[in-house]
Coordinates of C-alpha atoms (C1' of nucleotides) in Angstrom, one line a residue:
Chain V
X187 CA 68.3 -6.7 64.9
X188 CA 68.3 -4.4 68.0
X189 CA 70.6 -1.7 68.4
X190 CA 71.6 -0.9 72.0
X191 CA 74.5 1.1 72.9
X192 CA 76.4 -0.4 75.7
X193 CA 76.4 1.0 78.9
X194 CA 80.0 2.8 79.9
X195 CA 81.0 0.8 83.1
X196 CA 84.1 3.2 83.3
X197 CA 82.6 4.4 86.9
X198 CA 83.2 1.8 89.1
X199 CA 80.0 1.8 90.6
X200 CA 77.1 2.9 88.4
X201 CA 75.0 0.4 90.8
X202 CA 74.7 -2.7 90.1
X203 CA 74.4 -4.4 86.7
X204 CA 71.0 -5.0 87.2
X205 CA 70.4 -1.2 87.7
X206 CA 72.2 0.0 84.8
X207 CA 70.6 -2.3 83.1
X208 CA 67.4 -1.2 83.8
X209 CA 68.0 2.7 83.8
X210 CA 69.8 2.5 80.7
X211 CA 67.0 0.6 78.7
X212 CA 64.3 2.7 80.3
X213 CA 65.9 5.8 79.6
X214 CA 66.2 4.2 75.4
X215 CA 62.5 3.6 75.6
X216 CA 60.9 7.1 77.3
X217 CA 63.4 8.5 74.4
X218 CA 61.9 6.8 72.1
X219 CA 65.1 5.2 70.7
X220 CA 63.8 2.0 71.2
X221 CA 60.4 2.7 69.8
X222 CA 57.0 0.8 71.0
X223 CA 56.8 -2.7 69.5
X224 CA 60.3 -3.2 69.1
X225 CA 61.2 -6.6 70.1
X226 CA 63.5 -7.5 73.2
X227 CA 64.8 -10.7 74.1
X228 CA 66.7 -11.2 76.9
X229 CA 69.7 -13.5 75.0
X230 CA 70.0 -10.2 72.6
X231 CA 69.8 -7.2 75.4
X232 CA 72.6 -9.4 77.3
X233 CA 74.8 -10.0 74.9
X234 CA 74.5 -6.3 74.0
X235 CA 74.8 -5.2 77.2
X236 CA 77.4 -7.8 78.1
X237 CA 76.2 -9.2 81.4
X238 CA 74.7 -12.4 82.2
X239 CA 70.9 -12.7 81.5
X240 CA 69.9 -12.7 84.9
X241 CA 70.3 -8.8 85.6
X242 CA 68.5 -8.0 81.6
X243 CA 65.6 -10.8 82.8
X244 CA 66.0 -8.5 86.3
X245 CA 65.1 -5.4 84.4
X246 CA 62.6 -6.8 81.9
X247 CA 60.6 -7.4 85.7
X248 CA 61.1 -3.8 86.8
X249 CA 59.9 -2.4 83.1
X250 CA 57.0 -4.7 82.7
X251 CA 55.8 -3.3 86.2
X252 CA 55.8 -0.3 85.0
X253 CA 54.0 -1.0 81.5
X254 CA 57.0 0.0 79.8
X255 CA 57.5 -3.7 77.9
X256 CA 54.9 -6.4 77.7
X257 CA 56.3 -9.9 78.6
X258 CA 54.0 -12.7 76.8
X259 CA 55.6 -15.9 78.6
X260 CA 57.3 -18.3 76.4
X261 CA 56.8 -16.0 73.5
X262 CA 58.7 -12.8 73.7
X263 CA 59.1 -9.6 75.1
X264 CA 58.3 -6.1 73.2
X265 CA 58.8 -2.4 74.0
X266 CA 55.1 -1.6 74.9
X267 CA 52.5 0.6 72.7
X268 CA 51.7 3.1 74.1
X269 CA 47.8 3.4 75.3
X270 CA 45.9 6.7 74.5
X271 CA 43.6 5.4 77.5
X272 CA 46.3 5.6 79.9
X273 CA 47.6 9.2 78.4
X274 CA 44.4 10.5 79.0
X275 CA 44.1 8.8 83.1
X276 CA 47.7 10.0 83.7
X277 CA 46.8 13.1 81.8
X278 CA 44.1 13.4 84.4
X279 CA 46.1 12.8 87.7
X280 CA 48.6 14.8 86.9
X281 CA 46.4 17.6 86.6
X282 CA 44.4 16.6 89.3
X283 CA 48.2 17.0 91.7
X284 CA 50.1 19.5 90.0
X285 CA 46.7 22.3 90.7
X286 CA 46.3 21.0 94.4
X287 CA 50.2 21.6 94.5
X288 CA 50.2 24.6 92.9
X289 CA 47.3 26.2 95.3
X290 CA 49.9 25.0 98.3
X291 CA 52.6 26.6 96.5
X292 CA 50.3 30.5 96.6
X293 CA 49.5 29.7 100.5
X294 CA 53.3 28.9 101.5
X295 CA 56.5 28.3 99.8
X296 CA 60.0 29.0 101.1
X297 CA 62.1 31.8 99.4
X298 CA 65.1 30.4 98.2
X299 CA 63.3 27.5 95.8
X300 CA 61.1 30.8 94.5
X301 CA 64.3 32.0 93.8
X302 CA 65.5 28.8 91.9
X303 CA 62.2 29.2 90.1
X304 CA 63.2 32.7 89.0
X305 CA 66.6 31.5 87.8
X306 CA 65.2 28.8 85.7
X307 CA 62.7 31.1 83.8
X308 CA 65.4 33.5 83.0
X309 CA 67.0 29.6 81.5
X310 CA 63.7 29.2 79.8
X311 CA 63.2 32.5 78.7
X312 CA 66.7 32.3 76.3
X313 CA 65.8 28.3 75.5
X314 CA 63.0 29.6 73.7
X315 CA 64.9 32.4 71.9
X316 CA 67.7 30.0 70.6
X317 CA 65.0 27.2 69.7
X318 CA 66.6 24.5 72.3
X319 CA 64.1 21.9 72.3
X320 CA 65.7 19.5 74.2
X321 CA 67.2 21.7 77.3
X322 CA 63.3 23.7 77.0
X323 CA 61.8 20.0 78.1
X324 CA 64.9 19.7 80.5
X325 CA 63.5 23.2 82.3
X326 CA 59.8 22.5 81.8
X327 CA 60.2 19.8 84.2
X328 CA 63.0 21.0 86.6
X329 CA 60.2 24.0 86.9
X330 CA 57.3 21.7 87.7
X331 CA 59.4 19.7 90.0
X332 CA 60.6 22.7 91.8
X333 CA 57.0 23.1 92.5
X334 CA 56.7 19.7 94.4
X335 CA 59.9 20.1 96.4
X336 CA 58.8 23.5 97.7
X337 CA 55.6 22.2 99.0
X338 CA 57.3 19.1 100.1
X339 CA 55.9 16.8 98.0
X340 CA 58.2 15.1 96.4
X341 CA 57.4 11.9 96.9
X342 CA 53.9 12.8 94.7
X343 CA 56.3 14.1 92.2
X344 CA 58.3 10.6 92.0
X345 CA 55.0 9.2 91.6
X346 CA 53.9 10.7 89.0
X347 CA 57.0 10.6 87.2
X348 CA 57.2 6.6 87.4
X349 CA 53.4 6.3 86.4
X350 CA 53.4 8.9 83.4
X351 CA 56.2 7.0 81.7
X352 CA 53.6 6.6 78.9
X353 CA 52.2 10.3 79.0
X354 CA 56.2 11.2 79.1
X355 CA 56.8 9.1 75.6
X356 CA 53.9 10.9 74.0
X357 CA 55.5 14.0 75.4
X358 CA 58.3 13.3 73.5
X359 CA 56.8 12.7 70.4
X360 CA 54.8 16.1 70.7
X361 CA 58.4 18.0 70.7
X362 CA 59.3 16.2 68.1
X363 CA 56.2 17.6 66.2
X364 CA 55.2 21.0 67.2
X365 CA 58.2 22.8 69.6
X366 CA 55.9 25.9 70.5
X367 CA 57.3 26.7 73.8
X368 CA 56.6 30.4 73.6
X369 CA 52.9 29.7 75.3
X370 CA 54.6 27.8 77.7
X371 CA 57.1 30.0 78.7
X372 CA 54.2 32.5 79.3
X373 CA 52.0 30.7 81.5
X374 CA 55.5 29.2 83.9
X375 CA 56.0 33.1 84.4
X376 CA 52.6 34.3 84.8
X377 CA 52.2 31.0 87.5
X378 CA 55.2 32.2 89.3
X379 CA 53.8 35.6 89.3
X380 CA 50.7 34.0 90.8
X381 CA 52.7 32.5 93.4
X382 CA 54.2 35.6 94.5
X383 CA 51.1 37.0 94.4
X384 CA 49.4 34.7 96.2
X385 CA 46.5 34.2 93.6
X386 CA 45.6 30.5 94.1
X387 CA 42.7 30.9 92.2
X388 CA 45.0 32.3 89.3
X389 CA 47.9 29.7 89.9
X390 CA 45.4 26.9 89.7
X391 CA 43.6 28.1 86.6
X392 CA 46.9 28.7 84.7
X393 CA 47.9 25.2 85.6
X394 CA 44.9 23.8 84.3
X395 CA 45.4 24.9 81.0
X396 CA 49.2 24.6 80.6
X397 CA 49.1 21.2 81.1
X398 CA 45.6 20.7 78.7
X399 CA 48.3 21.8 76.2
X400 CA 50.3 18.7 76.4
X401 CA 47.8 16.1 75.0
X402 CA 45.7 18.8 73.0
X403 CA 47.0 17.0 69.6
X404 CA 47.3 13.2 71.3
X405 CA 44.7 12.5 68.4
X406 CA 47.1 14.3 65.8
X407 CA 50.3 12.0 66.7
X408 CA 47.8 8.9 66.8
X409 CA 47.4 9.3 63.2
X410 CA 51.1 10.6 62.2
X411 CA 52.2 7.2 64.3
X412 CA 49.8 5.4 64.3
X413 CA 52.6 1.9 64.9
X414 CA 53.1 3.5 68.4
X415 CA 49.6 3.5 69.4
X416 CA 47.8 0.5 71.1
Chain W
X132 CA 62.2 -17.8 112.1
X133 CA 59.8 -16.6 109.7
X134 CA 56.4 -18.2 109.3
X135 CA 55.6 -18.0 105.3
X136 CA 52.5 -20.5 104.6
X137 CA 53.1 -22.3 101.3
X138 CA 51.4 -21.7 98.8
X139 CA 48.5 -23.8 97.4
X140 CA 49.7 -25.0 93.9
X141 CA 46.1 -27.4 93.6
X142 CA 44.9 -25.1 90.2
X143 CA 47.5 -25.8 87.8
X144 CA 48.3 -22.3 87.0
X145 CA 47.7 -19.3 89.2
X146 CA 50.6 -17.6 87.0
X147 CA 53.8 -18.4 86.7
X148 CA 55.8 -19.3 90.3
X149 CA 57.2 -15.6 90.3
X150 CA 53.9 -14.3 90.1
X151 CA 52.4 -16.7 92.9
X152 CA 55.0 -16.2 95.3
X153 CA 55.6 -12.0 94.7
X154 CA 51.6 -11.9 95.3
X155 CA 51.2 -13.7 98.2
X156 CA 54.1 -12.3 99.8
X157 CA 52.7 -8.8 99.3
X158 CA 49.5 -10.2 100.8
X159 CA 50.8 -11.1 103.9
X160 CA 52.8 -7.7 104.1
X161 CA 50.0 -5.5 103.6
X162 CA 48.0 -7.8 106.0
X163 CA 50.8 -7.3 108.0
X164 CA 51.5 -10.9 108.5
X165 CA 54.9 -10.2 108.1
X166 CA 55.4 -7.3 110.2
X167 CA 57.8 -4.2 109.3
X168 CA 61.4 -5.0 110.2
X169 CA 60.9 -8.4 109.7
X170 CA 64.3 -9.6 107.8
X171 CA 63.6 -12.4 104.6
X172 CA 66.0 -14.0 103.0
X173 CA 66.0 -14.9 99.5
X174 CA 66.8 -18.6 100.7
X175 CA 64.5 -18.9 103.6
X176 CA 62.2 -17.3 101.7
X177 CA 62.5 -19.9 98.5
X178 CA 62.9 -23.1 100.8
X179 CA 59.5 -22.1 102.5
X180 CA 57.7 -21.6 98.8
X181 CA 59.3 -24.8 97.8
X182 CA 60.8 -23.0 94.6
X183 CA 64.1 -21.7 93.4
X184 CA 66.1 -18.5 94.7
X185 CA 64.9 -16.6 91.0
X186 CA 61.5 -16.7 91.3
X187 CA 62.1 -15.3 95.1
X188 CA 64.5 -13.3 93.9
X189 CA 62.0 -11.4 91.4
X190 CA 59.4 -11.3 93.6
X191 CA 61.8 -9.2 95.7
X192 CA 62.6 -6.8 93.1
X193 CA 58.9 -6.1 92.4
X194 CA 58.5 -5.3 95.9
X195 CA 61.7 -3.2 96.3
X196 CA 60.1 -1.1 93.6
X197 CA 56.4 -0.7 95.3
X198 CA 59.1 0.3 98.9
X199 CA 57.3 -2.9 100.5
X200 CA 60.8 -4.3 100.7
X201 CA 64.6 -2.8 101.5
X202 CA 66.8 -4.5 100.1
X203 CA 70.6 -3.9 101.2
X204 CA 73.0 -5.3 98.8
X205 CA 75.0 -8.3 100.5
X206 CA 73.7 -7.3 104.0
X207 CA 69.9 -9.1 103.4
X208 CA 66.3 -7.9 102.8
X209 CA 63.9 -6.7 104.8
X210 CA 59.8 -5.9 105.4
X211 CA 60.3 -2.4 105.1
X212 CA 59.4 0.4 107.6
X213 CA 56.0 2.2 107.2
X214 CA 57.4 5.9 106.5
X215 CA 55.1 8.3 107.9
X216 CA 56.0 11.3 105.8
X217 CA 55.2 8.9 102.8
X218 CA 51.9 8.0 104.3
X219 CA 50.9 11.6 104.7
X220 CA 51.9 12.2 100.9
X221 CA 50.0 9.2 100.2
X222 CA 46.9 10.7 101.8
X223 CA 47.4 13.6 100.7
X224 CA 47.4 12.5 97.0
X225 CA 44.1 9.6 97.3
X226 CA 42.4 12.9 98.7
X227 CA 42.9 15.3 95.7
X228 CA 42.6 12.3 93.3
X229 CA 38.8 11.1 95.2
X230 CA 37.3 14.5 95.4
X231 CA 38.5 15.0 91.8
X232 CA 36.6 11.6 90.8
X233 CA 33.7 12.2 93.1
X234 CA 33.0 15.4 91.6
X235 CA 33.1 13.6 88.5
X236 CA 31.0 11.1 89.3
X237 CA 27.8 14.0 90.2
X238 CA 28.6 15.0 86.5
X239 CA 28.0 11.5 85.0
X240 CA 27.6 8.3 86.6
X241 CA 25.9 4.8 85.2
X242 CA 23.0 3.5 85.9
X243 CA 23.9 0.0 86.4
X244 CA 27.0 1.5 89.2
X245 CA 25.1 3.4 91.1
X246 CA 22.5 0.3 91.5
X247 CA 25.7 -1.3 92.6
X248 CA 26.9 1.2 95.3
X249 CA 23.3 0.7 96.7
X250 CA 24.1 -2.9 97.2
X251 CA 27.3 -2.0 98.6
X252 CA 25.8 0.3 100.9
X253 CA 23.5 -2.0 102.3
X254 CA 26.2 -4.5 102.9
X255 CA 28.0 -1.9 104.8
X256 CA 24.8 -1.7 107.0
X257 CA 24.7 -5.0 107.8
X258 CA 28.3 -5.7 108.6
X259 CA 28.5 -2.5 110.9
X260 CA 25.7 -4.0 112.6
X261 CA 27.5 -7.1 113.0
X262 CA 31.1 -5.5 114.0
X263 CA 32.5 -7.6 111.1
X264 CA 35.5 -5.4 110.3
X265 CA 37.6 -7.7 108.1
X266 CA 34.5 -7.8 106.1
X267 CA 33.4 -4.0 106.3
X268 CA 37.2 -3.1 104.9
X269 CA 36.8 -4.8 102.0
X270 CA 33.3 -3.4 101.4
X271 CA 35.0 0.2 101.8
X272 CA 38.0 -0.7 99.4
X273 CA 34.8 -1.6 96.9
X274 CA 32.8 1.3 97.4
X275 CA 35.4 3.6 96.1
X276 CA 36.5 1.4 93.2
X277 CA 33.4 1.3 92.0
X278 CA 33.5 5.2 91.9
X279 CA 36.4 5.1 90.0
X280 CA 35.3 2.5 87.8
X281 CA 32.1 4.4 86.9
X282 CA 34.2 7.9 85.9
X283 CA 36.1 5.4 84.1
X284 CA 39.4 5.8 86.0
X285 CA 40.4 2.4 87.0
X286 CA 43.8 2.8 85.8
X287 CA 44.2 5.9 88.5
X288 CA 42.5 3.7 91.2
X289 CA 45.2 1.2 90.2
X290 CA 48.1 3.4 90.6
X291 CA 46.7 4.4 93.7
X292 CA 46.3 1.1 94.9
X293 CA 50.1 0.3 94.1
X294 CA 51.1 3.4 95.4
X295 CA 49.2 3.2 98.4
X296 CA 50.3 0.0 99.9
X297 CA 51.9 2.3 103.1
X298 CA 49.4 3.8 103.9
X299 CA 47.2 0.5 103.7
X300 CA 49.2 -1.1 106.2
X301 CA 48.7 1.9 108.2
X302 CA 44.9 1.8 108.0
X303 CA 45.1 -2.2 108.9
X304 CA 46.8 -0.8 112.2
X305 CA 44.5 1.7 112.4
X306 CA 41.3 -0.8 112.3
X307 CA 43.2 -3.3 114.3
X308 CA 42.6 -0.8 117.2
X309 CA 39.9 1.5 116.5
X310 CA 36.9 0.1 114.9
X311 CA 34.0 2.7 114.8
X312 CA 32.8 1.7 111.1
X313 CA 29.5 3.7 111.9
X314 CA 30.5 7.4 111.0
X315 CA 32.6 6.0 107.4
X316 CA 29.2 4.3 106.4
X317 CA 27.2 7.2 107.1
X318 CA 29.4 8.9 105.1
X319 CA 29.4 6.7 102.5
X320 CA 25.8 6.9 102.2
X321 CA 25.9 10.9 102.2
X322 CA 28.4 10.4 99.5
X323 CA 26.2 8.2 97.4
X324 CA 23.3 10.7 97.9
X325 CA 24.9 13.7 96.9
X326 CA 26.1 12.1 93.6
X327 CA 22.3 11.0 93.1
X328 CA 21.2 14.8 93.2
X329 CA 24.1 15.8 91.6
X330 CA 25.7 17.9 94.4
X331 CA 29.4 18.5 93.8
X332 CA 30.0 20.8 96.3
X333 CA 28.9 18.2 99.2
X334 CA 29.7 15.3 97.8
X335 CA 33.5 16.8 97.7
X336 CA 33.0 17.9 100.9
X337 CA 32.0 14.7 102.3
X338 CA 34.8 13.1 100.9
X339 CA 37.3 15.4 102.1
X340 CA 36.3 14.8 105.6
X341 CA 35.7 10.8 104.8
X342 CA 39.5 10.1 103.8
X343 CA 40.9 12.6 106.8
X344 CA 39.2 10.2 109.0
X345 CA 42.3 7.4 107.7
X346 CA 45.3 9.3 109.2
X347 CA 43.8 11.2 112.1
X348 CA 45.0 9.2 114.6
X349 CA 48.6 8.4 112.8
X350 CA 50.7 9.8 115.6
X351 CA 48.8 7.3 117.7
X352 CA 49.4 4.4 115.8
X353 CA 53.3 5.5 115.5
X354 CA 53.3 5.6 119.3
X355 CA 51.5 2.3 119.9
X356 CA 53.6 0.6 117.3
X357 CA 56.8 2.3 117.5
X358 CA 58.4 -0.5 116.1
X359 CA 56.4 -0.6 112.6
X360 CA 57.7 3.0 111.6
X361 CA 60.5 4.9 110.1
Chain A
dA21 C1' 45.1 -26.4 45.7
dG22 C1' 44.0 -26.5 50.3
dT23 C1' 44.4 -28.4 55.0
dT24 C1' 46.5 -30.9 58.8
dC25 C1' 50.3 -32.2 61.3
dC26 C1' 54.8 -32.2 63.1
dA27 C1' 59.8 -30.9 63.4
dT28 C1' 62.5 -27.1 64.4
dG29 C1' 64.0 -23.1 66.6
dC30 C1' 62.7 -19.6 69.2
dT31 C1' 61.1 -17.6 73.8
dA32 C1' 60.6 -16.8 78.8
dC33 C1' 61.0 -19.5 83.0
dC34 C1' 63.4 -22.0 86.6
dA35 C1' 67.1 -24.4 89.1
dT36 C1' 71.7 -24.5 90.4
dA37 C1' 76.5 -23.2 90.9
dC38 C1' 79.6 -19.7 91.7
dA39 C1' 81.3 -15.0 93.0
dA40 C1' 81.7 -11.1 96.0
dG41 C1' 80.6 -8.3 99.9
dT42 C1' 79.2 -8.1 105.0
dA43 C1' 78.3 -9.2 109.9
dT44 C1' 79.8 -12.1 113.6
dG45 C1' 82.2 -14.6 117.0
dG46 C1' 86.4 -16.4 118.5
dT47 C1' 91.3 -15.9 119.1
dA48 C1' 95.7 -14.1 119.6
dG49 C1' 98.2 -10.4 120.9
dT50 C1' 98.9 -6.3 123.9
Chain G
dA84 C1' 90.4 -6.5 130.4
dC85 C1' 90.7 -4.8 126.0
dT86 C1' 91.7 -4.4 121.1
dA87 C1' 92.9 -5.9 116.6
dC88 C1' 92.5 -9.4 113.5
dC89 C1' 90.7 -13.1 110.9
dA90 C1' 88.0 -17.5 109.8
dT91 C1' 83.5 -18.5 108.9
dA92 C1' 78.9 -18.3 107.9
dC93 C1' 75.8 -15.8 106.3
dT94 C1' 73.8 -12.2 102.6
dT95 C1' 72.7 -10.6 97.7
dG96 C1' 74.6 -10.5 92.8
dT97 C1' 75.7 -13.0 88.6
dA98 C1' 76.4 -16.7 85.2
dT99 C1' 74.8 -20.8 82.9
dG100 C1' 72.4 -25.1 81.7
dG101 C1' 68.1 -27.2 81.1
dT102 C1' 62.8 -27.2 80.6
dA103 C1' 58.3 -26.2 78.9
dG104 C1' 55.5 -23.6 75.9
dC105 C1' 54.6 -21.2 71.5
dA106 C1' 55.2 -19.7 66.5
dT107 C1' 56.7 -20.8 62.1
dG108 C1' 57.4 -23.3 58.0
dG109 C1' 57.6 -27.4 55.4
dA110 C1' 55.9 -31.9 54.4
dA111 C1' 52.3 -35.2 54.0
dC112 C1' 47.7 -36.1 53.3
dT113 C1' 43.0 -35.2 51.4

DNA sequence: AGTTCCATGCTACCATACAAGTATGGTAGT
DNA sequence: ACTACCATACTTGTATGGTAGCATGGAACT
């Protein structure tokens, strides 16, 4: 039996029911609350969800395009494992993005967004004191995104966002583990600094190494679950 | 009126009739058969497949979420525009994703791939002698898959592929007009040197200026086809 | 005991009917 | 002539019934 909370349909217009469908069950599955593997059928999600199967059978389309369930025709649908292969690819392009951005960010980058980049260290900087894991991840991405917006590259950041669904759930799992955000803290600051500074050769080596830290132990949560794993 | 060609149904399963008819309607919009603008209906669309509105109507949501199609709740669907911002995002992040892999690629590259470009290139040769430019693009598409596939990054040459159907459609524009194939093979063939001798400083080089070829004349194609984009 | 076969219940898939929102053209009123 | 209104014919969104394919478990056979 699946548990899925119902969506509140208080606001009139969350979308359609197709949408919040879809957000509300990929937003269960990056959290890992519906964990890899777990079965999904579309009679179950709808009754759950209390709409029609049509908009569930909608959203299983829009999550199997993403890899985030695997639909075997005529035999079921599951929350999909997640593949180390792919970690390691969208491991790969995010780096390969977030330095080229990062070097843009040290050659122009408009004052009010460093500002909003200042503000949300100072947010990191007490996270970290109080231990608040889940506003720290929260911040670690605002920051990176803030990145993308200032060099007018959002669009790159949605991309990567929608493709790293996977390296996202693994992410997750690595809080869950091992919440040393100290070193993280440290090297956001010491890139902003950069970016004032105008040291792309600083920024970009920085970058390269904060975000080696986030599948440094994938091996290590392979083993501790190894059910998630493909 | 829109012209859809049916589709050909002979093998007994080429997928299921969702899959047949979301794939060769993104076919024909890449190739833009079906212009930008053009306005499909879910019925229209489904009467000229010969199958129900629900396959049609999933083929549609796939594309929504690849921005291939715009779909307006109650007010129809529609090819949608080529953004240009997006298209310079898109280039922007093929480049740092190809250099990265090209650089790779002087690191460590297969035997049995490189053999394989060589064929390629000669291909090339012979089609650019021949002016056959349908031909010659897909010879370019396999050139640098097989440089992914040899770094062992097909999944980021996937993603990009997805990602990159704008600026596809762009580049058919761009080749329906301007077909001087000669300078992207010579390129190629520099490229395919420089990752024999291992030089990763040309070879990125090379491939810098290779891709910036793509978009250089995009304000051209915007005013030659103002109707096609946003 | 071990193997083959088939009934049963499950699944995703598809077709169809209905509901609800929107653009359009004609009409009545000013 | 112009404007406001409304019937109508579209559109996408949703619900539901039926179909085909697959897994499972039990029965029949060797």
């Amino acid at each position: 039996m699946i548990e899925i909370k119902t969506i509140e349909f208080a606001r009139p217009l969350a979308g359609s029911a197709g949408n919040a469908v879809y957000a509300e069950l990929k937003r269960q599955i990056v959290n890992l609350e519906l964990p890899p593997g777990t079965p999904l059928s579309e009679k179950e999600v709808s009754v759950a969800f209390n709409v029609s199967r049509t908009p569930v059978r909608e959203s299983f389309v829009r999550l199997a395009q993403e890899d985030l369930v695997l639909v075997l025709p005529q035999r079921g649908t599951r929350v999909s494992l997640i593949d180390p292969e792919m970690v390691l690819e969208a491991q790969f392009m995010r780096e390969q993005l977030e330095r080229a951005v990062v070097r843009l960010a040290c050659r122009d980058f408009p004052e009010d967004l460093l500002a909003e980049l200042n503000r949300n260290l100072a947010l990191q900087k007490e996270c970290v004191q109080r231990h608040d894991t889940r506003r720290m991840f929260e911040l670690d991405e605002a920051f990176h995104r803030i990145l993308f917006e200032g060099c007018r590259k959002l669009g790159t950041w949605s991309v990567i966002q929608q493709m790293n669904a996977n390296l996202n759930r693994s992410r997750i799992l690595w809080l869950s583990t091992d919440p040393q955000w100290t070193p993280l803290y440290e090297q956001h600051r010491d890139m902003y600094e950069a970016i004032v500074r105008r040291d792309e050769a600083k920024a970009d080596r920085i970058m390269q190494e904060h975000l080696s830290l986030s599948i440094a132990n994938l091996p290590v949560l392979q083993k501790k679950f190894p059910n998630y794993f493909k």
